[in-house]
Amino acid sequence: MTIRHHPSDESLVRLAAGALGAGPALVVSVHLQGCAVCRDRLARFEAVGGALLEEMSPAALAPDLFGRTLERLDVDPPEPAPRPVANVKRWPALGIELPSAMRGCEIGPWRWLGPGFRWSKVKIEGSPDAKVMLLKGKAGLHLPGHGHTGLEFNQILSGSLSDERGHYFPGDLDEADDEVDHRPVVAGQTDCVCLAAVEGDTRLHGILGRLLRPLVGF
Ligand SMILES: [Zn+2]
């Protein structure tokens, strides 16, 4: 599997510094599990991070910054071991294995979002307000067009997506900033499941977008 779409260097630096929100940090951590390229880049940022931190004003540093940075850098490699039995009942029937980086998350049932479109709330331990969700779209589905006032992180878990900028396959992470106003389509013959998180507000256009916004709180 060749991964063509990666998180930005800025997001990796923020992850290394413990300055990325919990939702985007989860999505990027899932990407890191499958992407040796980004694991290497993160390690390099970690190596230079100490020097950068020394140049920052002490007031800008949270007291537990180093601890949180180390925690976030502690990304486990993919494990073949089965999920803990205690978690299985809480997870919807996804038809796929969830990455082990999501093992500590509580995952709600699939909920209707539109024809052929489902979503599931992902709760991160200690960060109940993080805007992160699983999305599942049927093959051929056109997702509502939307833009952003922040960043949107979208990691493909199964199936594929396309939009005006390219094609996204399992392992790819699409990071869309406020320059992007896109209209993704579920490509290929199989359903697409992805893990999505947003920072800032997401502006959704069209009738489905107006339906989605109050439902998911974005
Ligand atoms: Zn990568």
PDB file of C-alpha atoms and ligand atoms in Angstrom:
ATOM      1  CA  MET A   1       0.000   0.000   0.000  1.00  0.00           C
ATOM      2  CA  THR A   2       1.496   3.315  -1.072  1.00  0.00           C
ATOM      3  CA  ILE A   3       0.428   6.280   1.034  1.00  0.00           C
ATOM      4  CA  ARG A   4       0.230   9.445  -1.036  1.00  0.00           C
ATOM      5  CA  HIS A   5      -1.467  11.909   1.289  1.00  0.00           C
ATOM      6  CA  HIS A   6       0.092  12.870   4.622  1.00  0.00           C
ATOM      7  CA  PRO A   7      -0.482  15.374   7.416  1.00  0.00           C
ATOM      8  CA  SER A   8       1.342  18.672   6.974  1.00  0.00           C
ATOM      9  CA  ASP A   9       4.709  19.256   8.652  1.00  0.00           C
ATOM     10  CA  GLU A  10       3.015  21.952  10.708  1.00  0.00           C
ATOM     11  CA  SER A  11       0.579  19.403  12.127  1.00  0.00           C
ATOM     12  CA  LEU A  12       3.395  16.945  12.916  1.00  0.00           C
ATOM     13  CA  VAL A  13       5.305  19.685  14.720  1.00  0.00           C
ATOM     14  CA  ARG A  14       2.192  20.624  16.684  1.00  0.00           C
ATOM     15  CA  LEU A  15       1.633  16.954  17.549  1.00  0.00           C
ATOM     16  CA  ALA A  16       5.232  16.677  18.747  1.00  0.00           C
ATOM     17  CA  ALA A  17       4.746  19.798  20.888  1.00  0.00           C
ATOM     18  CA  GLY A  18       1.454  18.574  22.356  1.00  0.00           C
ATOM     19  CA  ALA A  19      -0.244  21.547  20.669  1.00  0.00           C
ATOM     20  CA  LEU A  20      -2.586  19.669  18.326  1.00  0.00           C
ATOM     21  CA  GLY A  21      -6.190  19.250  19.489  1.00  0.00           C
ATOM     22  CA  ALA A  22      -7.273  15.840  20.743  1.00  0.00           C
ATOM     23  CA  GLY A  23      -9.415  15.065  17.679  1.00  0.00           C
ATOM     24  CA  PRO A  24      -6.804  15.887  15.033  1.00  0.00           C
ATOM     25  CA  ALA A  25      -4.119  14.240  17.219  1.00  0.00           C
ATOM     26  CA  LEU A  26      -6.117  10.988  17.170  1.00  0.00           C
ATOM     27  CA  VAL A  27      -6.538  11.100  13.389  1.00  0.00           C
ATOM     28  CA  VAL A  28      -2.837  11.837  12.846  1.00  0.00           C
ATOM     29  CA  SER A  29      -1.892   9.065  15.300  1.00  0.00           C
ATOM     30  CA  VAL A  30      -3.954   6.578  13.287  1.00  0.00           C
ATOM     31  CA  HIS A  31      -2.115   7.755  10.160  1.00  0.00           C
ATOM     32  CA  LEU A  32       1.263   7.360  11.883  1.00  0.00           C
ATOM     33  CA  GLN A  33       0.526   3.724  12.670  1.00  0.00           C
ATOM     34  CA  GLY A  34       0.498   2.940   8.965  1.00  0.00           C
ATOM     35  CA  CYS A  35       2.985   5.508   7.661  1.00  0.00           C
ATOM     36  CA  ALA A  36       6.725   5.032   8.206  1.00  0.00           C
ATOM     37  CA  VAL A  37       7.432   8.267   6.298  1.00  0.00           C
ATOM     38  CA  CYS A  38       5.545  10.362   8.829  1.00  0.00           C
ATOM     39  CA  ARG A  39       6.918   8.410  11.788  1.00  0.00           C
ATOM     40  CA  ASP A  40      10.422   9.316  10.582  1.00  0.00           C
ATOM     41  CA  ARG A  41       9.503  12.974  10.118  1.00  0.00           C
ATOM     42  CA  LEU A  42       7.945  13.105  13.572  1.00  0.00           C
ATOM     43  CA  ALA A  43      11.120  11.611  15.064  1.00  0.00           C
ATOM     44  CA  ARG A  44      13.183  14.312  13.347  1.00  0.00           C
ATOM     45  CA  PHE A  45      10.896  17.049  14.653  1.00  0.00           C
ATOM     46  CA  GLU A  46      11.230  15.539  18.101  1.00  0.00           C
ATOM     47  CA  ALA A  47      15.016  15.706  17.770  1.00  0.00           C
ATOM     48  CA  VAL A  48      14.976  19.416  16.929  1.00  0.00           C
ATOM     49  CA  GLY A  49      12.054  20.154  19.233  1.00  0.00           C
ATOM     50  CA  GLY A  50      14.199  20.612  22.315  1.00  0.00           C
ATOM     51  CA  ALA A  51      16.246  23.312  20.591  1.00  0.00           C
ATOM     52  CA  LEU A  52      13.103  25.089  19.396  1.00  0.00           C
ATOM     53  CA  LEU A  53      11.505  24.975  22.810  1.00  0.00           C
ATOM     54  CA  GLU A  54      14.578  26.595  24.316  1.00  0.00           C
ATOM     55  CA  GLU A  55      14.044  29.602  22.044  1.00  0.00           C
ATOM     56  CA  MET A  56      10.433  30.029  23.084  1.00  0.00           C
ATOM     57  CA  SER A  57       9.449  32.253  25.956  1.00  0.00           C
ATOM     58  CA  PRO A  58       9.053  30.265  29.179  1.00  0.00           C
ATOM     59  CA  ALA A  59       5.594  31.805  29.629  1.00  0.00           C
ATOM     60  CA  ALA A  60       4.438  30.129  26.404  1.00  0.00           C
ATOM     61  CA  LEU A  61       5.174  26.675  27.757  1.00  0.00           C
ATOM     62  CA  ALA A  62       2.569  24.709  29.625  1.00  0.00           C
ATOM     63  CA  PRO A  63       4.024  23.155  32.775  1.00  0.00           C
ATOM     64  CA  ASP A  64       3.336  19.631  31.533  1.00  0.00           C
ATOM     65  CA  LEU A  65       4.390  20.272  27.933  1.00  0.00           C
ATOM     66  CA  PHE A  66       7.259  17.820  27.932  1.00  0.00           C
ATOM     67  CA  GLY A  67       5.177  15.113  29.547  1.00  0.00           C
ATOM     68  CA  ARG A  68       2.379  15.562  27.051  1.00  0.00           C
ATOM     69  CA  THR A  69       4.827  15.670  24.158  1.00  0.00           C
ATOM     70  CA  LEU A  70       6.376  12.402  25.224  1.00  0.00           C
ATOM     71  CA  GLU A  71       2.960  10.800  25.658  1.00  0.00           C
ATOM     72  CA  ARG A  72       1.878  11.838  22.201  1.00  0.00           C
ATOM     73  CA  LEU A  73       5.117  10.633  20.665  1.00  0.00           C
ATOM     74  CA  ASP A  74       4.592   7.219  22.180  1.00  0.00           C
ATOM     75  CA  VAL A  75       2.831   5.832  19.126  1.00  0.00           C
ATOM     76  CA  ASP A  76       2.451   2.091  19.249  1.00  0.00           C
ATOM     77  CA  PRO A  77       3.220   0.114  16.110  1.00  0.00           C
ATOM     78  CA  PRO A  78       0.287  -1.840  14.635  1.00  0.00           C
ATOM     79  CA  GLU A  79      -0.390  -4.992  16.628  1.00  0.00           C
ATOM     80  CA  PRO A  80      -1.905  -8.204  15.333  1.00  0.00           C
ATOM     81  CA  ALA A  81      -3.411  -8.930  18.751  1.00  0.00           C
ATOM     82  CA  PRO A  82      -7.223  -8.885  18.976  1.00  0.00           C
ATOM     83  CA  ARG A  83      -9.025  -5.950  20.527  1.00  0.00           C
ATOM     84  CA  PRO A  84      -9.760  -6.154  24.235  1.00  0.00           C
ATOM     85  CA  VAL A  85     -13.064  -7.980  24.712  1.00  0.00           C
ATOM     86  CA  ALA A  86     -14.377  -5.157  26.898  1.00  0.00           C
ATOM     87  CA  ASN A  87     -14.285  -2.746  23.966  1.00  0.00           C
ATOM     88  CA  VAL A  88     -15.922  -4.931  21.352  1.00  0.00           C
ATOM     89  CA  LYS A  89     -19.523  -4.483  22.459  1.00  0.00           C
ATOM     90  CA  ARG A  90     -19.268  -0.716  22.366  1.00  0.00           C
ATOM     91  CA  TRP A  91     -18.147  -0.652  18.771  1.00  0.00           C
ATOM     92  CA  PRO A  92     -20.593  -0.724  15.883  1.00  0.00           C
ATOM     93  CA  ALA A  93     -20.385  -3.423  13.246  1.00  0.00           C
ATOM     94  CA  LEU A  94     -17.954  -1.612  10.990  1.00  0.00           C
ATOM     95  CA  GLY A  95     -16.943  -4.520   8.855  1.00  0.00           C
ATOM     96  CA  ILE A  96     -13.317  -3.499   9.401  1.00  0.00           C
ATOM     97  CA  GLU A  97     -10.789  -3.637  12.197  1.00  0.00           C
ATOM     98  CA  LEU A  98     -10.271  -0.303  13.874  1.00  0.00           C
ATOM     99  CA  PRO A  99      -6.682   0.876  14.329  1.00  0.00           C
ATOM    100  CA  SER A 100      -5.240   0.182  17.756  1.00  0.00           C
ATOM    101  CA  ALA A 101      -4.652   3.949  18.209  1.00  0.00           C
ATOM    102  CA  MET A 102      -8.450   4.137  18.685  1.00  0.00           C
ATOM    103  CA  ARG A 103      -8.488   1.443  21.332  1.00  0.00           C
ATOM    104  CA  GLY A 104      -9.134   3.862  24.191  1.00  0.00           C
ATOM    105  CA  CYS A 105     -12.019   5.570  22.393  1.00  0.00           C
ATOM    106  CA  GLU A 106     -15.695   5.048  22.986  1.00  0.00           C
ATOM    107  CA  ILE A 107     -17.485   4.660  19.689  1.00  0.00           C
ATOM    108  CA  GLY A 108     -21.207   5.211  19.360  1.00  0.00           C
ATOM    109  CA  PRO A 109     -23.688   3.438  17.098  1.00  0.00           C
ATOM    110  CA  TRP A 110     -24.055   4.350  13.445  1.00  0.00           C
ATOM    111  CA  ARG A 111     -26.576   7.117  13.014  1.00  0.00           C
ATOM    112  CA  TRP A 112     -28.412   8.179   9.900  1.00  0.00           C
ATOM    113  CA  LEU A 113     -27.058  11.314   8.287  1.00  0.00           C
ATOM    114  CA  GLY A 114     -28.567  11.052   4.825  1.00  0.00           C
ATOM    115  CA  PRO A 115     -29.305   8.421   2.176  1.00  0.00           C
ATOM    116  CA  GLY A 116     -26.346   6.025   2.182  1.00  0.00           C
ATOM    117  CA  PHE A 117     -24.521   8.155   4.742  1.00  0.00           C
ATOM    118  CA  ARG A 118     -23.898   7.279   8.412  1.00  0.00           C
ATOM    119  CA  TRP A 119     -21.852   8.799  11.191  1.00  0.00           C
ATOM    120  CA  SER A 120     -20.684   7.624  14.599  1.00  0.00           C
ATOM    121  CA  LYS A 121     -19.485   9.815  17.438  1.00  0.00           C
ATOM    122  CA  VAL A 122     -15.981   9.028  18.654  1.00  0.00           C
ATOM    123  CA  LYS A 123     -15.310  10.000  22.251  1.00  0.00           C
ATOM    124  CA  ILE A 124     -11.719  10.405  23.307  1.00  0.00           C
ATOM    125  CA  GLU A 125     -10.955   9.659  26.923  1.00  0.00           C
ATOM    126  CA  GLY A 126     -10.343  12.952  28.726  1.00  0.00           C
ATOM    127  CA  SER A 127     -11.469  15.071  25.738  1.00  0.00           C
ATOM    128  CA  PRO A 128     -15.259  14.637  25.523  1.00  0.00           C
ATOM    129  CA  ASP A 129     -15.712  17.775  23.414  1.00  0.00           C
ATOM    130  CA  ALA A 130     -13.317  16.799  20.636  1.00  0.00           C
ATOM    131  CA  LYS A 131     -15.007  17.011  17.246  1.00  0.00           C
ATOM    132  CA  VAL A 132     -14.105  13.600  15.877  1.00  0.00           C
ATOM    133  CA  MET A 133     -16.286  11.028  14.160  1.00  0.00           C
ATOM    134  CA  LEU A 134     -16.399   8.001  11.940  1.00  0.00           C
ATOM    135  CA  LEU A 135     -18.163   8.538   8.620  1.00  0.00           C
ATOM    136  CA  LYS A 136     -19.447   5.784   6.367  1.00  0.00           C
ATOM    137  CA  GLY A 137     -20.631   6.442   2.848  1.00  0.00           C
ATOM    138  CA  LYS A 138     -22.007   4.061   0.237  1.00  0.00           C
ATOM    139  CA  ALA A 139     -20.185   3.712  -3.055  1.00  0.00           C
ATOM    140  CA  GLY A 140     -21.134   6.596  -5.342  1.00  0.00           C
ATOM    141  CA  LEU A 141     -22.324   8.859  -2.540  1.00  0.00           C
ATOM    142  CA  HIS A 142     -21.728  12.580  -2.992  1.00  0.00           C
ATOM    143  CA  LEU A 143     -20.910  14.101   0.381  1.00  0.00           C
ATOM    144  CA  PRO A 144     -22.190  17.584   1.122  1.00  0.00           C
ATOM    145  CA  GLY A 145     -19.922  20.317  -0.153  1.00  0.00           C
ATOM    146  CA  HIS A 146     -18.261  22.216   2.631  1.00  0.00           C
ATOM    147  CA  GLY A 147     -15.517  24.650   3.471  1.00  0.00           C
ATOM    148  CA  HIS A 148     -13.592  25.289   6.644  1.00  0.00           C
ATOM    149  CA  THR A 149     -12.525  28.076   8.889  1.00  0.00           C
ATOM    150  CA  GLY A 150      -9.978  25.737  10.459  1.00  0.00           C
ATOM    151  CA  LEU A 151      -8.383  22.450   9.529  1.00  0.00           C
ATOM    152  CA  GLU A 152     -10.150  19.194   8.666  1.00  0.00           C
ATOM    153  CA  PHE A 153      -8.308  15.896   9.093  1.00  0.00           C
ATOM    154  CA  ASN A 154      -9.693  12.853   7.336  1.00  0.00           C
ATOM    155  CA  GLN A 155      -8.019   9.449   7.493  1.00  0.00           C
ATOM    156  CA  ILE A 156      -9.327   6.782   5.116  1.00  0.00           C
ATOM    157  CA  LEU A 157      -9.860   3.451   6.887  1.00  0.00           C
ATOM    158  CA  SER A 158     -11.523   1.508   4.065  1.00  0.00           C
ATOM    159  CA  GLY A 159     -12.846   2.187   0.583  1.00  0.00           C
ATOM    160  CA  SER A 160     -11.829   5.398  -1.169  1.00  0.00           C
ATOM    161  CA  LEU A 161     -12.776   9.036  -1.655  1.00  0.00           C
ATOM    162  CA  SER A 162     -12.193  11.502  -4.463  1.00  0.00           C
ATOM    163  CA  ASP A 163     -12.570  15.241  -4.670  1.00  0.00           C
ATOM    164  CA  GLU A 164     -11.397  18.052  -6.889  1.00  0.00           C
ATOM    165  CA  ARG A 165      -7.850  17.672  -5.531  1.00  0.00           C
ATOM    166  CA  GLY A 166      -7.218  13.956  -5.814  1.00  0.00           C
ATOM    167  CA  HIS A 167      -7.981  10.350  -4.853  1.00  0.00           C
ATOM    168  CA  TYR A 168      -7.677   9.035  -1.316  1.00  0.00           C
ATOM    169  CA  PHE A 169      -7.179   5.382  -0.409  1.00  0.00           C
ATOM    170  CA  PRO A 170      -6.818   3.499   2.928  1.00  0.00           C
ATOM    171  CA  GLY A 171      -3.835   4.897   4.839  1.00  0.00           C
ATOM    172  CA  ASP A 172      -4.135   8.339   3.225  1.00  0.00           C
ATOM    173  CA  LEU A 173      -4.775  11.373   5.394  1.00  0.00           C
ATOM    174  CA  ASP A 174      -6.386  14.375   3.763  1.00  0.00           C
ATOM    175  CA  GLU A 175      -5.661  17.592   5.608  1.00  0.00           C
ATOM    176  CA  ALA A 176      -7.834  20.377   4.221  1.00  0.00           C
ATOM    177  CA  ASP A 177      -7.346  23.985   5.294  1.00  0.00           C
ATOM    178  CA  ASP A 178      -9.536  27.044   4.904  1.00  0.00           C
ATOM    179  CA  GLU A 179      -8.499  27.458   1.272  1.00  0.00           C
ATOM    180  CA  VAL A 180     -10.345  24.274   0.392  1.00  0.00           C
ATOM    181  CA  ASP A 181     -14.044  24.137  -0.385  1.00  0.00           C
ATOM    182  CA  HIS A 182     -14.551  20.568  -1.458  1.00  0.00           C
ATOM    183  CA  ARG A 183     -17.236  18.127  -2.462  1.00  0.00           C
ATOM    184  CA  PRO A 184     -15.972  14.581  -1.854  1.00  0.00           C
ATOM    185  CA  VAL A 185     -17.415  11.523  -3.612  1.00  0.00           C
ATOM    186  CA  VAL A 186     -17.183   7.907  -2.414  1.00  0.00           C
ATOM    187  CA  ALA A 187     -15.255   6.378  -5.308  1.00  0.00           C
ATOM    188  CA  GLY A 188     -14.984   2.750  -6.430  1.00  0.00           C
ATOM    189  CA  GLN A 189     -17.397  -0.088  -5.763  1.00  0.00           C
ATOM    190  CA  THR A 190     -17.144  -0.372  -1.981  1.00  0.00           C
ATOM    191  CA  ASP A 191     -18.354   1.696   0.950  1.00  0.00           C
ATOM    192  CA  CYS A 192     -15.902   4.148   2.457  1.00  0.00           C
ATOM    193  CA  VAL A 193     -15.212   4.452   6.184  1.00  0.00           C
ATOM    194  CA  CYS A 194     -13.054   7.285   7.428  1.00  0.00           C
ATOM    195  CA  LEU A 195     -12.076   8.936  10.681  1.00  0.00           C
ATOM    196  CA  ALA A 196     -12.572  12.695  10.580  1.00  0.00           C
ATOM    197  CA  ALA A 197     -11.786  15.541  12.958  1.00  0.00           C
ATOM    198  CA  VAL A 198     -12.081  19.282  12.599  1.00  0.00           C
ATOM    199  CA  GLU A 199     -10.407  22.214  14.246  1.00  0.00           C
ATOM    200  CA  GLY A 200     -12.398  25.416  14.115  1.00  0.00           C
ATOM    201  CA  ASP A 201     -15.749  25.636  12.350  1.00  0.00           C
ATOM    202  CA  THR A 202     -16.858  23.768   9.299  1.00  0.00           C
ATOM    203  CA  ARG A 203     -19.218  25.571   6.959  1.00  0.00           C
ATOM    204  CA  LEU A 204     -21.556  23.149   5.278  1.00  0.00           C
ATOM    205  CA  HIS A 205     -23.416  24.111   2.156  1.00  0.00           C
ATOM    206  CA  GLY A 206     -26.713  22.858   0.772  1.00  0.00           C
ATOM    207  CA  ILE A 207     -29.706  21.178   2.370  1.00  0.00           C
ATOM    208  CA  LEU A 208     -27.786  18.099   3.569  1.00  0.00           C
ATOM    209  CA  GLY A 209     -25.147  20.360   5.016  1.00  0.00           C
ATOM    210  CA  ARG A 210     -27.723  22.281   6.997  1.00  0.00           C
ATOM    211  CA  LEU A 211     -29.139  18.960   8.240  1.00  0.00           C
ATOM    212  CA  LEU A 212     -25.716  17.681   9.219  1.00  0.00           C
ATOM    213  CA  ARG A 213     -24.568  20.703  11.132  1.00  0.00           C
ATOM    214  CA  PRO A 214     -26.961  20.503  14.130  1.00  0.00           C
ATOM    215  CA  LEU A 215     -26.753  16.695  14.177  1.00  0.00           C
ATOM    216  CA  VAL A 216     -23.033  16.467  14.578  1.00  0.00           C
ATOM    217  CA  GLY A 217     -22.482  19.815  16.247  1.00  0.00           C
ATOM    218  CA  PHE A 218     -19.903  20.980  13.678  1.00  0.00           C
TER     219      PHE A 218
HETATM  220 ZN    ZN B   1       2.264   9.864   6.265  1.00  0.00          ZN
END
